[in-house]
Coordinates of N, CA and C in Angstrom, one line a residue:
P1 N 0.8 -1.2 0.0 CA 0.0 0.0 0.0 C 0.8 1.3 0.0
K2 N 2.1 1.2 0.4 CA 2.9 2.4 0.4 C 3.0 3.0 -1.0
F3 N 2.9 2.2 -2.1 CA 2.9 2.7 -3.4 C 1.7 3.6 -3.6
D4 N 0.5 3.3 -3.0 CA -0.7 4.2 -3.1 C -0.4 5.6 -2.6
E5 N 0.3 5.7 -1.5 CA 0.6 7.0 -1.0 C 1.5 7.8 -1.9
I6 N 2.5 7.1 -2.5 CA 3.4 7.7 -3.4 C 2.6 8.2 -4.7
Y7 N 1.8 7.3 -5.2 CA 0.9 7.6 -6.3 C 0.1 8.8 -6.1
E8 N -0.6 8.8 -5.0 CA -1.5 10.0 -4.7 C -0.8 11.3 -4.6
K9 N 0.4 11.2 -3.9 CA 1.2 12.4 -3.8 C 1.7 12.9 -5.1
M10 N 2.0 12.0 -6.0 CA 2.5 12.3 -7.4 C 1.4 13.0 -8.2
Q11 N 0.2 12.8 -7.9 CA -0.9 13.4 -8.6 C -1.3 14.8 -8.1
E12 N -0.9 15.0 -6.9 CA -1.3 16.3 -6.2 C -0.4 17.5 -6.7
E13 N -0.9 18.7 -6.5 CA -0.1 19.9 -6.7 C 0.8 19.9 -5.4
A14 N 2.1 20.2 -5.7 CA 3.1 20.2 -4.6 C 2.8 21.3 -3.6
E15 N 2.7 21.0 -2.3 CA 2.6 22.0 -1.3 C 4.0 22.1 -0.6
W16 N 4.6 23.2 -0.7 CA 5.9 23.4 -0.2 C 5.9 23.7 1.3
P17 N 6.5 22.8 2.1 CA 6.5 23.1 3.6 C 7.4 24.3 3.9
Q18 N 7.2 24.8 5.1 CA 8.0 25.9 5.5 C 9.5 25.6 5.4
G19 N 10.3 26.4 4.8 CA 11.7 26.2 4.7 C 12.1 25.6 3.3
W20 N 11.1 25.0 2.7 CA 11.3 24.3 1.4 C 11.1 25.2 0.2
E21 N 10.5 26.4 0.5 CA 10.3 27.3 -0.7 C 11.5 27.6 -1.5
K22 N 12.6 27.6 -0.8 CA 13.9 27.9 -1.5 C 14.3 27.0 -2.6
L23 N 13.6 25.8 -2.7 CA 13.8 24.8 -3.7 C 13.0 25.1 -5.0
K24 N 12.0 25.9 -4.9 CA 11.1 26.2 -6.0 C 11.9 26.6 -7.2
G25 N 11.6 26.1 -8.4 CA 12.2 26.5 -9.6 C 13.6 25.9 -9.9
K26 N 14.0 25.1 -9.0 CA 15.4 24.5 -9.2 C 15.3 23.0 -9.6
K27 N 16.3 22.5 -10.2 CA 16.4 21.1 -10.4 C 16.8 20.4 -9.1
I28 N 16.0 19.5 -8.6 CA 16.1 19.0 -7.2 C 16.6 17.6 -7.2
I29 N 17.6 17.3 -6.4 CA 18.1 16.0 -6.2 C 17.7 15.5 -4.8
L30 N 17.1 14.3 -4.7 CA 16.8 13.7 -3.5 C 18.0 12.8 -3.2
W31 N 18.6 12.9 -2.0 CA 19.7 12.0 -1.6 C 19.3 11.3 -0.3
T32 N 19.2 10.0 -0.4 CA 18.8 9.2 0.7 C 19.9 8.2 1.0
T33 N 20.1 7.8 2.3 CA 21.1 6.9 2.7 C 20.4 5.6 3.2
D34 N 21.2 4.5 3.2 CA 20.8 3.3 3.9 C 21.4 3.4 5.3
H35 N 21.4 2.3 6.0 CA 22.0 2.3 7.3 C 22.9 1.0 7.5
V36 N 23.4 0.7 8.6 CA 24.5 -0.2 9.0 C 25.7 0.5 8.6
W37 N 26.2 1.3 9.5 CA 27.3 2.3 9.2 C 28.6 1.7 8.7
N38 N 28.9 0.5 9.1 CA 30.2 -0.1 8.8 C 30.0 -1.2 7.7
S39 N 28.9 -1.1 6.9 CA 28.7 -2.1 5.8 C 29.3 -1.5 4.5
G40 N 29.4 -2.3 3.5 CA 29.9 -1.8 2.2 C 28.8 -1.2 1.4
N41 N 27.7 -1.0 2.0 CA 26.5 -0.4 1.2 C 26.4 1.0 1.5
V42 N 26.7 1.5 2.7 CA 26.5 2.9 3.0 C 27.7 3.7 2.5
T43 N 27.4 4.9 1.8 CA 28.4 5.6 1.1 C 28.5 7.1 1.5
F44 N 27.7 7.5 2.5 CA 27.7 8.9 2.8 C 29.1 9.5 3.1
D45 N 29.9 8.7 3.8 CA 31.2 9.2 4.2 C 32.1 9.5 3.0
L46 N 31.9 8.8 1.9 CA 32.7 9.0 0.7 C 32.2 10.1 -0.2
Y47 N 30.9 10.4 -0.2 CA 30.4 11.3 -1.2 C 29.9 12.6 -0.7
A48 N 29.8 12.8 0.7 CA 29.2 14.0 1.2 C 29.9 15.3 0.8
R49 N 31.2 15.3 0.9 CA 31.9 16.6 0.7 C 31.7 17.0 -0.8
E50 N 31.7 16.0 -1.7 CA 31.5 16.4 -3.1 C 30.1 16.9 -3.4
I51 N 29.1 16.1 -2.9 CA 27.7 16.4 -3.2 C 27.4 17.8 -2.6
F52 N 27.7 18.0 -1.3 CA 27.4 19.3 -0.7 C 28.1 20.4 -1.4
G53 N 29.4 20.2 -1.8 CA 30.2 21.2 -2.5 C 29.5 21.5 -3.8
F54 N 29.1 20.5 -4.6 CA 28.4 20.7 -5.8 C 27.2 21.6 -5.7
L55 N 26.4 21.4 -4.6 CA 25.2 22.2 -4.4 C 25.6 23.6 -4.0
E56 N 26.6 23.8 -3.3 CA 27.1 25.1 -2.9 C 27.5 25.9 -4.1
E57 N 28.1 25.2 -5.1 CA 28.6 25.9 -6.3 C 27.6 26.0 -7.4
N58 N 26.4 25.4 -7.2 CA 25.3 25.5 -8.2 C 24.0 25.8 -7.5
P59 N 23.8 27.1 -7.2 CA 22.6 27.5 -6.5 C 21.3 27.3 -7.3
D60 N 21.4 27.1 -8.6 CA 20.3 26.8 -9.4 C 19.8 25.4 -9.2
M61 N 20.6 24.5 -8.5 CA 20.2 23.2 -8.2 C 19.7 23.1 -6.8
G62 N 18.9 22.1 -6.4 CA 18.4 22.0 -5.0 C 18.7 20.6 -4.5
L63 N 18.8 20.4 -3.2 CA 19.0 19.1 -2.6 C 18.0 18.9 -1.5
I64 N 17.4 17.7 -1.5 CA 16.7 17.2 -0.3 C 17.5 16.1 0.3
F65 N 18.0 16.2 1.5 CA 18.8 15.2 2.1 C 17.9 14.5 3.1
R66 N 17.9 13.1 2.9 CA 17.1 12.3 3.8 C 17.9 11.1 4.3
P67 N 18.7 11.3 5.3 CA 19.5 10.2 5.9 C 18.6 9.2 6.6
H68 N 18.9 8.0 6.6 CA 18.1 7.0 7.3 C 18.3 7.3 8.8
P69 N 17.2 7.4 9.6 CA 17.3 7.7 11.0 C 18.2 6.7 11.8
V70 N 18.1 5.5 11.4 CA 18.9 4.5 12.1 C 20.4 4.7 11.8
Y71 N 20.8 5.2 10.6 CA 22.2 5.6 10.3 C 22.7 6.6 11.3
L72 N 21.9 7.7 11.5 CA 22.3 8.7 12.4 C 22.4 8.2 13.8
A73 N 21.5 7.3 14.2 CA 21.6 6.7 15.6 C 22.9 5.9 15.7
E74 N 23.2 5.2 14.6 CA 24.5 4.4 14.6 C 25.7 5.3 14.8
L75 N 25.7 6.4 14.0 CA 26.9 7.2 14.1 C 27.1 7.8 15.5
K76 N 26.0 8.2 16.2 CA 26.1 8.7 17.5 C 26.4 7.6 18.5
R77 N 25.8 6.4 18.3 CA 26.0 5.3 19.3 C 27.5 4.9 19.3
N78 N 28.1 4.9 18.1 CA 29.5 4.5 18.0 C 30.5 5.6 18.1
G79 N 30.0 6.7 18.5 CA 31.0 7.8 18.9 C 31.5 8.6 17.7
F80 N 31.0 8.4 16.5 CA 31.5 9.2 15.4 C 30.9 10.6 15.4
W81 N 29.6 10.7 15.7 CA 28.9 12.0 15.8 C 28.4 12.2 17.2
S82 N 28.2 13.4 17.6 CA 27.5 13.8 18.8 C 26.2 14.5 18.5
E83 N 25.4 14.7 19.4 CA 24.1 15.4 19.2 C 24.5 16.8 18.7
S84 N 25.6 17.4 19.1 CA 26.0 18.7 18.7 C 26.3 18.7 17.2
D85 N 27.0 17.6 16.8 CA 27.3 17.5 15.3 C 26.1 17.4 14.5
V86 N 25.1 16.7 14.9 CA 23.8 16.6 14.2 C 23.1 18.0 14.1
S87 N 23.2 18.7 15.2 CA 22.6 20.0 15.3 C 23.3 21.0 14.3
R88 N 24.6 20.9 14.2 CA 25.4 21.7 13.3 C 25.0 21.4 11.9
L89 N 24.8 20.1 11.6 CA 24.4 19.8 10.2 C 23.0 20.3 9.9
R90 N 22.1 20.2 10.8 CA 20.8 20.8 10.6 C 20.9 22.3 10.4
Q91 N 21.7 23.0 11.1 CA 21.9 24.4 10.9 C 22.5 24.7 9.6
Y92 N 23.4 23.9 9.1 CA 23.9 24.0 7.8 C 22.8 24.0 6.7
F93 N 21.9 23.1 6.8 CA 20.8 23.1 5.9 C 19.8 24.2 6.0
E94 N 19.6 24.6 7.2 CA 18.7 25.8 7.5 C 19.3 27.1 6.9
K95 N 20.6 27.2 6.9 CA 21.2 28.4 6.4 C 21.4 28.3 4.8
S96 N 21.4 27.1 4.3 CA 21.7 27.0 2.9 C 20.6 27.6 2.1
V97 N 21.0 28.1 0.9 CA 20.0 28.7 0.0 C 19.3 27.7 -0.9
N98 N 19.8 26.4 -0.9 CA 19.2 25.5 -1.8 C 19.2 24.0 -1.3
M99 N 19.3 23.8 0.0 CA 19.4 22.5 0.5 C 18.4 22.4 1.8
V100 N 17.7 21.3 1.9 CA 16.9 21.0 3.0 C 17.1 19.6 3.6
W101 N 16.8 19.5 4.8 CA 16.9 18.2 5.5 C 15.4 17.7 5.6
D102 N 15.1 16.5 5.0 CA 13.8 16.0 5.0 C 13.6 15.0 6.2
E103 N 12.7 15.4 7.1 CA 12.4 14.5 8.3 C 10.9 14.2 8.4
F104 N 10.2 14.3 7.2 CA 8.8 13.9 7.2 C 8.7 12.4 7.3
H105 N 7.5 11.9 7.6 CA 7.3 10.5 8.0 C 7.5 9.6 6.8
D106 N 7.4 10.1 5.6 CA 7.6 9.2 4.4 C 8.3 10.0 3.3
Y107 N 8.6 9.3 2.2 CA 9.3 9.8 1.1 C 8.4 10.5 0.1
S108 N 7.1 10.5 0.3 CA 6.2 10.9 -0.8 C 6.4 12.4 -1.3
L109 N 6.6 13.3 -0.4 CA 6.8 14.7 -0.8 C 8.1 14.8 -1.6
A110 N 9.2 14.2 -1.0 CA 10.5 14.2 -1.7 C 10.4 13.6 -3.1
Y111 N 9.7 12.5 -3.2 CA 9.5 11.9 -4.5 C 8.8 12.8 -5.5
K112 N 7.8 13.5 -5.0 CA 7.0 14.4 -5.8 C 7.8 15.5 -6.4
V113 N 8.6 16.2 -5.6 CA 9.2 17.5 -6.0 C 10.6 17.3 -6.6
S114 N 11.2 16.1 -6.4 CA 12.6 15.9 -6.9 C 12.6 15.6 -8.4
D115 N 13.7 15.8 -9.0 CA 13.9 15.5 -10.4 C 14.8 14.3 -10.6
A116 N 15.6 13.9 -9.6 CA 16.5 12.8 -9.6 C 16.8 12.3 -8.2
I117 N 17.3 11.1 -8.1 CA 17.5 10.5 -6.8 C 18.9 9.8 -6.7
L118 N 19.6 10.1 -5.6 CA 20.8 9.4 -5.3 C 20.5 8.4 -4.1
L119 N 21.1 7.2 -4.2 CA 20.8 6.2 -3.2 C 21.8 5.1 -3.1
D120 N 21.8 4.4 -2.0 CA 22.8 3.3 -1.9 C 22.3 2.0 -2.6
A121 N 23.3 1.1 -2.9 CA 23.1 0.0 -3.8 C 22.0 -0.9 -3.3
N122 N 21.9 -1.3 -2.1 CA 20.9 -2.2 -1.6 C 19.9 -1.6 -0.7
C123 N 19.7 -0.3 -0.9 CA 18.6 0.4 -0.2 C 17.3 0.0 -0.6
G124 N 16.4 -0.3 0.3 CA 15.0 -0.8 0.0 C 14.2 0.2 -0.9
I125 N 14.6 1.4 -0.9 CA 13.7 2.4 -1.7 C 14.0 2.3 -3.2
I126 N 15.0 1.5 -3.6 CA 15.2 1.4 -5.0 C 13.9 1.1 -5.8
V127 N 13.1 0.2 -5.3 CA 11.9 -0.2 -6.0 C 10.9 0.9 -5.9
S128 N 10.7 1.4 -4.6 CA 9.6 2.5 -4.5 C 10.0 3.7 -5.3
A129 N 11.3 4.0 -5.3 CA 11.8 5.2 -6.1 C 11.6 4.9 -7.6
L130 N 11.8 3.7 -8.0 CA 11.6 3.3 -9.4 C 10.2 3.6 -9.9
A131 N 9.2 3.6 -9.0 CA 7.8 3.9 -9.4 C 7.7 5.3 -9.9
T132 N 8.6 6.2 -9.5 CA 8.5 7.6 -9.9 C 9.0 7.8 -11.3
K133 N 9.7 6.8 -11.8 CA 10.3 6.9 -13.2 C 11.3 8.0 -13.3
K134 N 11.9 8.5 -12.2 CA 12.8 9.6 -12.3 C 14.2 9.0 -12.3
P135 N 15.2 9.8 -12.9 CA 16.6 9.3 -12.9 C 17.1 8.9 -11.5
M136 N 17.8 7.8 -11.4 CA 18.2 7.3 -10.2 C 19.7 6.9 -10.3
C137 N 20.6 7.3 -9.4 CA 22.0 7.0 -9.5 C 22.3 6.2 -8.2
V138 N 22.8 5.0 -8.4 CA 23.3 4.2 -7.2 C 24.7 4.5 -6.9
L139 N 25.0 4.9 -5.7 CA 26.3 5.2 -5.2 C 27.0 4.0 -4.7
R140 N 28.2 3.7 -5.1 CA 28.9 2.5 -4.6 C 30.3 3.0 -4.0
R141 N 30.7 2.3 -3.0 CA 32.0 2.5 -2.4 C 33.1 2.3 -3.4
Y142 N 34.2 3.1 -3.3 CA 35.3 2.9 -4.2 C 36.6 2.7 -3.4
D143 N 36.5 2.3 -2.2 CA 37.6 2.2 -1.3 C 38.0 0.7 -1.0
G144 N 37.5 -0.2 -1.8 CA 37.7 -1.6 -1.7 C 36.7 -2.3 -0.8
R145 N 35.7 -1.6 -0.3 CA 34.7 -2.2 0.6 C 33.3 -2.2 0.0
A146 N 33.2 -2.1 -1.3 CA 31.9 -2.1 -1.9 C 31.2 -3.4 -1.7
C147 N 29.9 -3.3 -1.4 CA 29.1 -4.5 -1.1 C 28.7 -5.2 -2.4
E148 N 28.3 -6.5 -2.3 CA 27.7 -7.2 -3.4 C 26.3 -6.6 -3.6
I149 N 26.0 -6.4 -4.9 CA 24.6 -5.9 -5.2 C 23.6 -7.0 -5.3
F150 N 22.6 -6.9 -4.4 CA 21.7 -8.1 -4.3 C 20.8 -8.3 -5.6
H151 N 20.5 -7.2 -6.2 CA 19.6 -7.2 -7.4 C 20.2 -6.5 -8.6
P152 N 21.2 -7.1 -9.1 CA 21.9 -6.4 -10.2 C 21.0 -6.2 -11.5
E153 N 20.0 -7.1 -11.6 CA 19.1 -6.9 -12.7 C 18.3 -5.6 -12.7
V154 N 18.1 -5.1 -11.5 CA 17.5 -3.7 -11.3 C 18.6 -2.6 -11.5
V155 N 19.6 -2.8 -10.7 CA 20.7 -1.7 -10.7 C 21.3 -1.5 -12.0
D156 N 21.4 -2.6 -12.8 CA 22.0 -2.4 -14.2 C 21.2 -1.5 -15.1
K157 N 19.9 -1.2 -14.7 CA 19.1 -0.3 -15.5 C 19.1 1.1 -15.0
L158 N 19.9 1.3 -13.9 CA 20.0 2.7 -13.4 C 21.4 3.3 -13.6
Y159 N 21.6 4.5 -13.3 CA 22.9 5.1 -13.3 C 23.7 4.5 -12.1
L160 N 25.0 4.4 -12.3 CA 25.9 3.9 -11.3 C 27.1 4.8 -11.1
A161 N 27.4 5.2 -9.9 CA 28.6 5.9 -9.6 C 29.5 5.1 -8.7
E162 N 30.7 4.9 -9.2 CA 31.7 4.2 -8.4 C 33.0 5.1 -8.2
S163 N 32.7 6.4 -8.3 CA 33.8 7.3 -8.0 C 33.1 8.7 -7.8
R164 N 33.8 9.6 -7.2 CA 33.2 11.0 -6.9 C 33.0 11.6 -8.3
E165 N 33.9 11.4 -9.3 CA 33.7 12.0 -10.6 C 32.5 11.5 -11.3
Q166 N 32.2 10.2 -11.2 CA 31.0 9.7 -11.8 C 29.7 10.3 -11.1
C167 N 29.8 10.5 -9.8 CA 28.6 11.1 -9.1 C 28.4 12.5 -9.6
I168 N 29.4 13.3 -9.7 CA 29.3 14.7 -10.2 C 28.9 14.7 -11.6
N169 N 29.3 13.8 -12.4 CA 28.9 13.7 -13.8 C 27.4 13.5 -13.9
F170 N 26.8 12.6 -13.0 CA 25.4 12.4 -13.0 C 24.7 13.7 -12.6
L171 N 25.2 14.4 -11.6 CA 24.5 15.6 -11.1 C 24.5 16.7 -12.3
N172 N 25.6 16.7 -13.0 CA 25.7 17.7 -14.1 C 24.7 17.3 -15.2
E173 N 24.5 16.0 -15.5 CA 23.6 15.5 -16.5 C 22.2 15.9 -16.1
V174 N 21.8 15.8 -14.8 CA 20.5 16.2 -14.3 C 20.3 17.7 -14.5
A175 N 21.4 18.5 -14.2 CA 21.3 19.9 -14.3 C 21.1 20.3 -15.8
N176 N 21.6 19.5 -16.7 CA 21.5 19.8 -18.1 C 20.3 19.1 -18.8
G177 N 19.5 18.3 -18.0 CA 18.4 17.7 -18.6 C 18.7 16.4 -19.4
V178 N 19.9 15.9 -19.2 CA 20.3 14.7 -20.0 C 19.8 13.4 -19.2
D179 N 19.2 12.4 -19.9 CA 18.8 11.2 -19.2 C 18.8 10.1 -20.2
S180 N 20.0 9.5 -20.3 CA 20.3 8.4 -21.3 C 19.7 7.1 -20.8
K181 N 19.3 7.0 -19.6 CA 18.8 5.7 -19.0 C 17.3 5.6 -19.0
E182 N 16.6 6.6 -19.5 CA 15.2 6.7 -19.4 C 14.5 5.5 -19.9
R183 N 14.8 5.0 -21.1 CA 14.1 3.8 -21.6 C 14.4 2.6 -20.8
E184 N 15.6 2.4 -20.3 CA 16.0 1.2 -19.4 C 15.1 1.3 -18.2
R185 N 14.9 2.5 -17.6 CA 14.1 2.6 -16.4 C 12.7 2.2 -16.7
E186 N 12.2 2.7 -17.8 CA 10.8 2.3 -18.2 C 10.7 0.8 -18.3
K187 N 11.7 0.1 -18.8 CA 11.6 -1.4 -18.9 C 11.6 -2.0 -17.5
A188 N 12.4 -1.4 -16.6 CA 12.5 -1.9 -15.3 C 11.1 -1.7 -14.6
F189 N 10.5 -0.5 -14.8 CA 9.2 -0.2 -14.2 C 8.2 -1.3 -14.7
E190 N 8.2 -1.5 -16.0 CA 7.2 -2.5 -16.5 C 7.4 -3.9 -16.0
E191 N 8.7 -4.2 -15.7 CA 9.0 -5.6 -15.3 C 8.8 -5.8 -13.8
Y192 N 9.1 -4.7 -13.0 CA 9.1 -4.9 -11.5 C 8.0 -4.2 -10.7
I193 N 7.3 -3.3 -11.3 CA 6.2 -2.6 -10.7 C 4.9 -3.1 -11.2
S194 N 4.2 -4.0 -10.5 CA 3.0 -4.6 -11.0 C 1.8 -3.6 -11.2
Y195 N 1.6 -2.9 -10.1 CA 0.5 -1.9 -10.1 C 1.0 -0.6 -9.5
F196 N 0.7 0.5 -10.2 CA 1.0 1.8 -9.7 C -0.2 2.8 -10.1
D197 N -1.3 2.6 -9.4 CA -2.5 3.3 -9.7 C -3.3 3.8 -8.5
G198 N -2.7 3.6 -7.3 CA -3.3 4.1 -6.1 C -4.4 3.1 -5.6
K199 N -4.4 1.9 -6.1 CA -5.5 1.0 -5.7 C -4.9 -0.3 -5.1
N200 N -3.6 -0.3 -4.7 CA -3.1 -1.6 -4.1 C -3.7 -1.9 -2.8
G201 N -4.0 -0.9 -1.9 CA -4.6 -1.2 -0.7 C -6.0 -1.8 -0.8
Q202 N -6.7 -1.3 -1.8 CA -8.1 -1.9 -2.1 C -7.9 -3.3 -2.6
R203 N -6.9 -3.6 -3.4 CA -6.7 -5.0 -3.9 C -6.4 -5.9 -2.7
I204 N -5.6 -5.5 -1.8 CA -5.2 -6.3 -0.7 C -6.5 -6.6 0.2
K205 N -7.3 -5.5 0.4 CA -8.5 -5.6 1.2 C -9.5 -6.6 0.5
D206 N -9.6 -6.5 -0.8 CA -10.5 -7.4 -1.5 C -10.0 -8.8 -1.5
F207 N -8.7 -9.0 -1.6 CA -8.1 -10.4 -1.5 C -8.4 -11.0 -0.2
V208 N -8.1 -10.3 0.9 CA -8.3 -10.8 2.3 C -9.8 -11.1 2.5
T209 N -10.7 -10.2 2.0 CA -12.1 -10.5 2.1 C -12.5 -11.7 1.4
E210 N -12.0 -11.9 0.2 CA -12.4 -13.1 -0.6 C -11.9 -14.3 0.1
K211 N -10.7 -14.4 0.6 CA -10.2 -15.5 1.3 C -10.9 -15.8 2.6
Y212 N -11.3 -14.8 3.3 CA -12.1 -14.9 4.5 C -13.4 -15.7 4.3
F213 N -14.1 -15.2 3.3 CA -15.4 -15.8 3.0 C -15.3 -17.1 2.3
E214 N -14.2 -17.4 1.6 CA -14.0 -18.8 1.1 C -13.9 -19.7 2.3
K215 N -13.3 -19.3 3.4 CA -13.1 -20.2 4.5 C -14.3 -20.3 5.4
Y216 N -15.0 -19.1 5.6 CA -16.0 -19.1 6.7 C -17.4 -19.1 6.1
G217 N -17.5 -18.9 4.8 CA -18.8 -19.1 4.2 C -19.5 -17.7 4.0
E218 N -20.4 -17.7 3.0 CA -21.1 -16.5 2.6 C -22.0 -15.9 3.7
E219 N -22.4 -16.8 4.7 CA -23.4 -16.3 5.7 C -22.7 -15.3 6.6
R220 N -21.4 -15.2 6.6 CA -20.7 -14.2 7.4 C -20.8 -12.8 6.9
R221 N -21.2 -12.7 5.6 CA -21.4 -11.4 5.0 C -22.6 -10.7 5.6
Q222 N -23.6 -11.5 6.2 CA -24.8 -10.9 6.7 C -24.5 -10.0 8.0

């Protein structure tokens, strides 16, 4: 059913929350992270400086930063960050002219207003983000600790960055409206997204209802 919420949000006119108005009219990147801080899947430590620097140098672009809350908890629990560090990062976004920190309960708004998405290789949102049909770039570690990609058949149809240069190249392509992977994403959408019409919840309800009455009989309908 989470696809229903994404679908509904994608149909609506965007309502810009307080502080997000500065993103209006810009090409917007959604950057989301996975968690398990010491795994070969999480890449924030390798790409943060370049991505934030790119946005500082390109005020006509916008960034929605959405770190996994568990990742932040891991960094604090293991002594890499303090609460003060997190506060400083929040202040950095508040003062920025083109970047926001997304702490809403789901990704729907970020999916709606973004033009492209950065994410980790085995992050679960790969499939939900695929439903938006927007350009997606998978970030991989380049320090010898890259994880095995669990679903290469999906990732192969997306953009892939295995260096800081490749990541910046993707951001520049988004800025210039270039999207050479569009058709491949369309094929992936057709293959892996069964329904994206806002009615999955109703289908699930109908299925459960059907199975219930198959077991207990039509008299229960009364």
